[in-house]
mmCIF file of C-alpha atoms and ligand atoms in Angstrom:
data_model
loop_
_atom_site.group_PDB
_atom_site.id
_atom_site.type_symbol
_atom_site.label_atom_id
_atom_site.label_comp_id
_atom_site.label_asym_id
_atom_site.label_seq_id
_atom_site.Cartn_x
_atom_site.Cartn_y
_atom_site.Cartn_z
ATOM 1 C CA MET L 1 -21.283 14.420 14.045
ATOM 2 C CA ARG L 2 -18.643 16.772 15.356
ATOM 3 C CA PHE L 3 -14.860 16.396 15.162
ATOM 4 C CA ASP L 4 -12.484 18.614 17.163
ATOM 5 C CA ILE L 5 -8.943 18.214 15.846
ATOM 6 C CA LEU L 6 -6.176 19.152 18.274
ATOM 7 C CA THR L 7 -3.088 19.983 16.239
ATOM 8 C CA LEU L 8 -0.068 22.258 15.944
ATOM 9 C CA PHE L 9 -0.845 22.672 12.218
ATOM 10 C CA PRO L 10 -4.499 23.660 11.791
ATOM 11 C CA ALA L 11 -3.882 25.058 8.284
ATOM 12 C CA MET L 12 -3.293 21.496 7.033
ATOM 13 C CA PHE L 13 -7.022 20.867 7.402
ATOM 14 C CA SER L 14 -8.393 23.678 5.286
ATOM 15 C CA SER L 15 -8.506 22.157 1.811
ATOM 16 C CA PRO L 16 -9.450 18.483 2.402
ATOM 17 C CA PHE L 17 -12.785 19.578 3.833
ATOM 18 C CA GLN L 18 -13.502 22.093 1.084
ATOM 19 C CA GLN L 19 -13.864 19.514 -1.671
ATOM 20 C CA SER L 20 -16.455 17.054 -2.879
ATOM 21 C CA ILE L 21 -18.420 14.817 -0.509
ATOM 22 C CA LEU L 22 -17.020 16.102 2.797
ATOM 23 C CA ALA L 23 -17.580 19.737 1.795
ATOM 24 C CA LYS L 24 -21.223 18.887 1.018
ATOM 25 C CA ALA L 25 -21.564 17.009 4.311
ATOM 26 C CA ILE L 26 -20.355 20.106 6.164
ATOM 27 C CA GLU L 27 -22.660 22.362 4.147
ATOM 28 C CA LYS L 28 -25.639 20.113 4.974
ATOM 29 C CA GLY L 29 -24.690 20.161 8.667
ATOM 30 C CA LEU L 30 -24.095 16.384 8.747
ATOM 31 C CA ILE L 31 -20.553 16.844 10.021
ATOM 32 C CA GLU L 32 -18.805 19.706 11.761
ATOM 33 C CA VAL L 33 -15.000 19.847 11.696
ATOM 34 C CA ARG L 34 -13.167 22.247 13.999
ATOM 35 C CA THR L 35 -9.478 22.661 14.549
ATOM 36 C CA VAL L 36 -7.987 23.618 17.889
ATOM 37 C CA ASN L 37 -4.421 24.939 17.846
ATOM 38 C CA ILE L 38 -2.615 23.341 20.779
ATOM 39 C CA ARG L 39 -0.147 26.244 20.761
ATOM 40 C CA ASP L 40 -2.991 28.588 21.848
ATOM 41 C CA PHE L 41 -3.040 26.663 25.136
ATOM 42 C CA ALA L 42 0.639 27.127 26.005
ATOM 43 C CA MET L 43 0.791 29.532 28.950
ATOM 44 C CA ASP L 44 4.310 30.916 28.643
ATOM 45 C CA LYS L 45 5.328 33.935 26.619
ATOM 46 C CA HIS L 46 7.015 31.890 23.887
ATOM 47 C CA GLN L 47 4.095 29.478 23.598
ATOM 48 C CA VAL L 48 6.315 26.437 24.037
ATOM 49 C CA VAL L 49 4.516 23.163 23.287
ATOM 50 C CA ASP L 50 7.413 20.706 23.323
ATOM 51 C CA ASP L 51 10.492 19.931 25.382
ATOM 52 C CA ALA L 52 13.463 17.550 25.525
ATOM 53 C CA PRO L 53 12.719 14.053 26.865
ATOM 54 C CA TYR L 54 13.629 13.259 30.472
ATOM 55 C CA GLY L 55 16.426 10.723 30.473
ATOM 56 C CA GLY L 56 17.880 12.089 27.253
ATOM 57 C CA GLY L 57 17.499 10.894 23.699
ATOM 58 C CA GLN L 58 16.639 12.308 20.319
ATOM 59 C CA GLY L 59 13.882 14.717 19.416
ATOM 60 C CA MET L 60 11.267 16.594 21.370
ATOM 61 C CA VAL L 61 8.204 15.481 23.279
ATOM 62 C CA MET L 62 4.869 17.327 23.246
ATOM 63 C CA LYS L 63 4.171 18.744 26.699
ATOM 64 C CA VAL L 64 1.194 17.582 28.746
ATOM 65 C CA GLU L 65 -0.174 20.934 30.006
ATOM 66 C CA PRO L 66 -1.154 22.609 26.691
ATOM 67 C CA ILE L 67 -2.784 19.382 25.477
ATOM 68 C CA ALA L 68 -4.640 18.952 28.783
ATOM 69 C CA ARG L 69 -5.966 22.508 28.624
ATOM 70 C CA ALA L 70 -7.037 22.133 24.975
ATOM 71 C CA ILE L 71 -8.900 18.871 25.678
ATOM 72 C CA GLU L 72 -10.504 20.313 28.807
ATOM 73 C CA GLN L 73 -11.748 23.313 26.883
ATOM 74 C CA VAL L 74 -13.506 21.117 24.314
ATOM 75 C CA LYS L 75 -14.887 18.982 27.167
ATOM 76 C CA LEU L 76 -16.455 22.017 28.827
ATOM 77 C CA GLY L 77 -19.069 21.934 26.063
ATOM 78 C CA ASN L 78 -19.463 18.149 26.154
ATOM 79 C CA PRO L 79 -17.927 16.189 29.057
ATOM 80 C CA SER L 80 -18.685 12.796 27.448
ATOM 81 C CA VAL L 81 -16.746 13.410 24.216
ATOM 82 C CA ARG L 82 -14.335 10.577 23.334
ATOM 83 C CA THR L 83 -10.645 11.444 22.862
ATOM 84 C CA VAL L 84 -8.679 9.566 20.200
ATOM 85 C CA TYR L 85 -4.899 9.884 19.859
ATOM 86 C CA LEU L 86 -3.524 9.151 16.379
ATOM 87 C CA THR L 87 -0.280 7.208 16.679
ATOM 88 C CA PRO L 88 1.429 4.327 14.840
ATOM 89 C CA GLU L 89 1.319 2.491 18.196
ATOM 90 C CA GLY L 90 -2.487 2.498 18.303
ATOM 91 C CA LYS L 91 -5.029 -0.147 17.351
ATOM 92 C CA ARG L 92 -5.072 -0.617 13.578
ATOM 93 C CA PHE L 93 -7.897 1.360 11.939
ATOM 94 C CA ASN L 94 -10.273 -0.511 9.637
ATOM 95 C CA GLN L 95 -13.781 -0.292 8.209
ATOM 96 C CA GLU L 96 -15.288 -1.904 11.330
ATOM 97 C CA THR L 97 -13.705 0.718 13.618
ATOM 98 C CA ALA L 98 -14.874 3.447 11.238
ATOM 99 C CA ARG L 99 -18.424 2.147 11.501
ATOM 100 C CA GLU L 100 -18.243 1.920 15.304
ATOM 101 C CA LEU L 101 -16.916 5.467 15.631
ATOM 102 C CA SER L 102 -19.684 6.775 13.344
ATOM 103 C CA SER L 103 -22.218 5.962 16.089
ATOM 104 C CA ARG L 104 -20.679 8.675 18.289
ATOM 105 C CA SER L 105 -21.839 12.262 18.069
ATOM 106 C CA HIS L 106 -18.512 13.919 18.926
ATOM 107 C CA LEU L 107 -14.819 12.985 18.822
ATOM 108 C CA ILE L 108 -11.621 14.763 19.804
ATOM 109 C CA LEU L 109 -8.748 13.771 17.492
ATOM 110 C CA LEU L 110 -5.346 14.474 18.999
ATOM 111 C CA CYS L 111 -2.521 14.740 16.457
ATOM 112 C CA GLY L 112 1.007 14.090 17.706
ATOM 113 C CA ARG L 113 4.231 15.487 16.229
ATOM 114 C CA TYR L 114 7.939 15.003 16.932
ATOM 115 C CA GLU L 115 8.627 12.007 19.197
ATOM 116 C CA GLY L 116 5.012 11.928 20.334
ATOM 117 C CA VAL L 117 3.286 13.138 23.487
ATOM 118 C CA ASP L 118 4.216 12.947 27.168
ATOM 119 C CA GLU L 119 3.030 9.547 28.425
ATOM 120 C CA ARG L 120 0.699 11.253 30.928
ATOM 121 C CA VAL L 121 -1.416 12.521 28.012
ATOM 122 C CA ARG L 122 -2.014 8.919 27.012
ATOM 123 C CA GLU L 123 -2.603 7.688 30.561
ATOM 124 C CA LEU L 124 -4.834 10.481 31.817
ATOM 125 C CA LEU L 125 -6.504 12.175 28.866
ATOM 126 C CA VAL L 126 -6.865 9.773 25.934
ATOM 127 C CA ASP L 127 -9.620 7.133 25.660
ATOM 128 C CA GLU L 128 -8.382 5.310 22.582
ATOM 129 C CA GLU L 129 -5.255 5.182 20.379
ATOM 130 C CA ILE L 130 -5.592 4.531 16.653
ATOM 131 C CA SER L 131 -3.036 3.840 13.905
ATOM 132 C CA ILE L 132 -3.975 4.029 10.224
ATOM 133 C CA GLY L 133 -1.277 1.531 9.217
ATOM 134 C CA ASP L 134 2.160 0.148 9.879
ATOM 135 C CA TYR L 135 4.185 3.108 8.673
ATOM 136 C CA VAL L 136 5.274 6.321 10.369
ATOM 137 C CA LEU L 137 3.878 9.654 9.199
ATOM 138 C CA THR L 138 5.358 13.019 10.115
ATOM 139 C CA GLY L 139 2.393 13.574 12.428
ATOM 140 C CA GLY L 140 -1.149 12.487 13.207
ATOM 141 C CA GLU L 141 -2.790 15.103 10.956
ATOM 142 C CA LEU L 142 -3.040 12.980 7.805
ATOM 143 C CA ALA L 143 -4.254 10.067 9.931
ATOM 144 C CA ALA L 144 -6.998 12.282 11.420
ATOM 145 C CA MET L 145 -8.123 13.237 7.896
ATOM 146 C CA VAL L 146 -8.270 9.581 6.884
ATOM 147 C CA LEU L 147 -10.297 8.741 9.979
ATOM 148 C CA ILE L 148 -12.779 11.598 9.458
ATOM 149 C CA ASP L 149 -13.257 10.628 5.809
ATOM 150 C CA ALA L 150 -13.863 6.930 6.522
ATOM 151 C CA VAL L 151 -16.148 7.612 9.520
ATOM 152 C CA SER L 152 -18.192 10.310 7.746
ATOM 153 C CA ARG L 153 -19.089 7.935 4.899
ATOM 154 C CA PHE L 154 -21.176 5.935 7.390
ATOM 155 C CA LEU L 155 -23.319 8.892 8.428
ATOM 156 C CA PRO L 156 -26.781 8.909 6.848
ATOM 157 C CA GLY L 157 -26.976 11.360 3.936
ATOM 158 C CA VAL L 158 -23.229 11.839 3.454
ATOM 159 C CA LEU L 159 -22.975 9.589 0.379
ATOM 160 C CA GLY L 160 -26.381 10.637 -0.975
ATOM 161 C CA SER L 161 -29.682 8.882 -0.479
ATOM 162 C CA ASP L 162 -29.111 5.986 -2.895
ATOM 163 C CA ARG L 163 -25.713 4.865 -1.607
ATOM 164 C CA SER L 164 -24.524 3.319 1.584
ATOM 165 C CA ALA L 165 -21.077 2.640 3.001
ATOM 166 C CA GLU L 166 -22.450 -0.737 4.126
ATOM 167 C CA GLU L 167 -22.353 -1.942 0.512
ATOM 168 C CA ASP L 168 -18.666 -1.200 0.025
ATOM 169 C CA SER L 169 -15.712 -3.546 0.050
ATOM 170 C CA PHE L 170 -14.711 -5.117 3.375
ATOM 171 C CA ILE L 171 -18.115 -4.897 5.016
ATOM 172 C CA GLY L 172 -19.262 -8.129 3.383
ATOM 173 C CA SER L 173 -15.596 -9.203 3.468
ATOM 174 C CA LEU L 174 -15.245 -9.316 -0.328
ATOM 175 C CA LEU L 175 -13.479 -6.892 -2.634
ATOM 176 C CA GLU L 176 -15.594 -5.233 -5.322
ATOM 177 C CA TYR L 177 -16.084 -6.682 -8.812
ATOM 178 C CA PRO L 178 -14.490 -4.841 -11.791
ATOM 179 C CA GLN L 179 -16.457 -1.916 -13.234
ATOM 180 C CA TYR L 180 -16.536 -0.655 -16.821
ATOM 181 C CA THR L 181 -18.185 2.225 -18.660
ATOM 182 C CA ARG L 182 -18.162 3.450 -22.283
ATOM 183 C CA PRO L 183 -16.489 2.898 -24.710
ATOM 184 C CA PRO L 184 -17.050 -0.866 -25.137
ATOM 185 C CA SER L 185 -13.610 -1.241 -26.748
ATOM 186 C CA PHE L 186 -10.445 0.640 -25.749
ATOM 187 C CA ARG L 187 -7.190 -0.109 -27.603
ATOM 188 C CA GLY L 188 -8.395 -3.606 -28.279
ATOM 189 C CA TYR L 189 -9.423 -4.261 -24.665
ATOM 190 C CA GLU L 190 -13.112 -5.157 -24.704
ATOM 191 C CA VAL L 191 -15.662 -4.824 -21.935
ATOM 192 C CA PRO L 192 -16.743 -8.377 -20.917
ATOM 193 C CA GLU L 193 -19.622 -9.312 -23.202
ATOM 194 C CA VAL L 194 -21.931 -10.394 -20.394
ATOM 195 C CA LEU L 195 -22.103 -6.813 -19.092
ATOM 196 C CA LEU L 196 -23.531 -5.668 -22.447
ATOM 197 C CA SER L 197 -26.015 -8.555 -22.613
ATOM 198 C CA GLY L 198 -28.841 -7.011 -20.585
ATOM 199 C CA ASN L 199 -29.203 -10.405 -18.845
ATOM 200 C CA HIS L 200 -29.352 -9.324 -15.210
ATOM 201 C CA GLN L 201 -29.066 -12.795 -13.758
ATOM 202 C CA ALA L 202 -25.952 -13.523 -15.840
ATOM 203 C CA ILE L 203 -24.502 -10.118 -14.891
ATOM 204 C CA SER L 204 -24.967 -10.663 -11.173
ATOM 205 C CA GLY L 205 -23.479 -14.182 -11.473
ATOM 206 C CA TRP L 206 -20.436 -12.762 -13.285
ATOM 207 C CA ARG L 207 -20.041 -9.995 -10.686
ATOM 208 C CA LYS L 208 -20.212 -12.436 -7.792
ATOM 209 C CA LYS L 209 -17.568 -14.653 -9.395
ATOM 210 C CA GLU L 210 -15.245 -11.728 -10.188
ATOM 211 C CA ALA L 211 -15.599 -10.326 -6.648
ATOM 212 C CA LEU L 212 -14.638 -13.736 -5.278
ATOM 213 C CA ARG L 213 -11.770 -14.060 -7.794
ATOM 214 C CA ARG L 214 -10.380 -10.627 -6.923
ATOM 215 C CA THR L 215 -10.611 -11.333 -3.186
ATOM 216 C CA LEU L 216 -8.933 -14.729 -3.598
ATOM 217 C CA MET L 217 -6.108 -13.273 -5.695
ATOM 218 C CA ARG L 218 -5.479 -10.052 -3.755
ATOM 219 C CA ARG L 219 -6.742 -10.533 -0.221
ATOM 220 C CA PRO L 220 -7.200 -14.252 0.557
ATOM 221 C CA ASP L 221 -7.013 -13.323 4.273
ATOM 222 C CA LEU L 222 -10.460 -11.700 3.945
ATOM 223 C CA LEU L 223 -12.036 -15.014 2.899
ATOM 224 C CA ASN L 224 -11.266 -16.591 6.291
ATOM 225 C CA GLY L 225 -13.567 -14.182 8.108
ATOM 226 C CA ALA L 226 -16.188 -13.999 5.338
ATOM 227 C CA SER L 227 -19.665 -15.470 5.612
ATOM 228 C CA LEU L 228 -19.619 -17.520 2.405
ATOM 229 C CA SER L 229 -22.649 -19.388 1.086
ATOM 230 C CA GLU L 230 -22.379 -22.936 -0.312
ATOM 231 C CA GLU L 231 -22.739 -21.332 -3.749
ATOM 232 C CA ASP L 232 -19.812 -18.975 -3.016
ATOM 233 C CA LYS L 233 -17.640 -21.910 -1.938
ATOM 234 C CA LYS L 234 -18.455 -23.761 -5.171
ATOM 235 C CA ILE L 235 -17.534 -20.700 -7.219
ATOM 236 C CA LEU L 236 -14.243 -20.396 -5.319
ATOM 237 C CA GLU L 237 -13.437 -24.031 -6.092
ATOM 238 C CA GLU L 238 -14.238 -23.372 -9.747
ATOM 239 C CA ILE L 239 -11.881 -20.355 -9.752
ATOM 240 C CA SER L 240 -9.128 -22.386 -8.088
ATOM 241 C CA ARG L 241 -9.525 -25.083 -10.751
ATOM 242 C CA GLU L 242 -9.326 -22.431 -13.485
ATOM 243 C CA ILE L 243 -6.111 -21.076 -11.956
ATOM 244 C CA VAL L 244 -4.310 -24.447 -11.853
ATOM 245 C CA SER L 245 -5.438 -25.542 -15.332
HETATM 246 N N1 ADE H 1 1.165 9.350 13.339
HETATM 247 C C1 ADE H 1 2.301 8.997 12.700
HETATM 248 N N2 ADE H 1 2.134 7.868 12.003
HETATM 249 C C2 ADE H 1 0.843 7.460 12.205
HETATM 250 C C3 ADE H 1 0.083 6.348 11.778
HETATM 251 N N3 ADE H 1 0.591 5.397 10.987
HETATM 252 N N4 ADE H 1 -1.198 6.271 12.182
HETATM 253 C C4 ADE H 1 -1.714 7.204 12.995
HETATM 254 N N5 ADE H 1 -1.039 8.275 13.438
HETATM 255 C C5 ADE H 1 0.221 8.402 13.059
#
């Protein structure tokens, strides 16, 4: 899968893709991440990419022409590429959207700065607007990194052959159960005995209950959309009884 990131700050992207899983994914050719400096597409001598808003007001607005030229250049190689604008006003990003986007072979990620982009960029050039959460970042760059990371995990081979993003939290609508490793005792805090028992049925029962408990305590909203079995519902009732008693 290929990502073309349109940004005024391409240097921000150098280190996140040189580490760990994403670096390996690039090395294996599973993902390709390119940055396109929007400033290279400004036509005037001073390479101006922003201007004061019509009608007055604070801040600067990113101009339409350099962005249009940058997008059109990427589209020369692939006219059907989808263009995503990262903005706090976009549709909220989640694991489902990450999975959907991973079925595409190529995305343009447009990163805004300042007071955002000229509205004509959004109307004429962008296919989809995405927000990574209800807070305002200094620009879309960090949001683009988050999106690439979450989308790449769904691509076959990125997490290694024995792991799949499908098994992670949120996909089955439950949070993950607690994990422990050696030592069995740390400052008097013991690993739950069942995990040391070697009894696989008891272990998977404990894990199911703890995943349900964690979801109920931290993210009860996820349980509404979850496909719960009769057994799961009974366990949830049991947990609720434990909480009140
Ligand atoms: N740009 C600034 N804030 C953002 C956010 N929360 N999500 C996506 N892009 C952004």
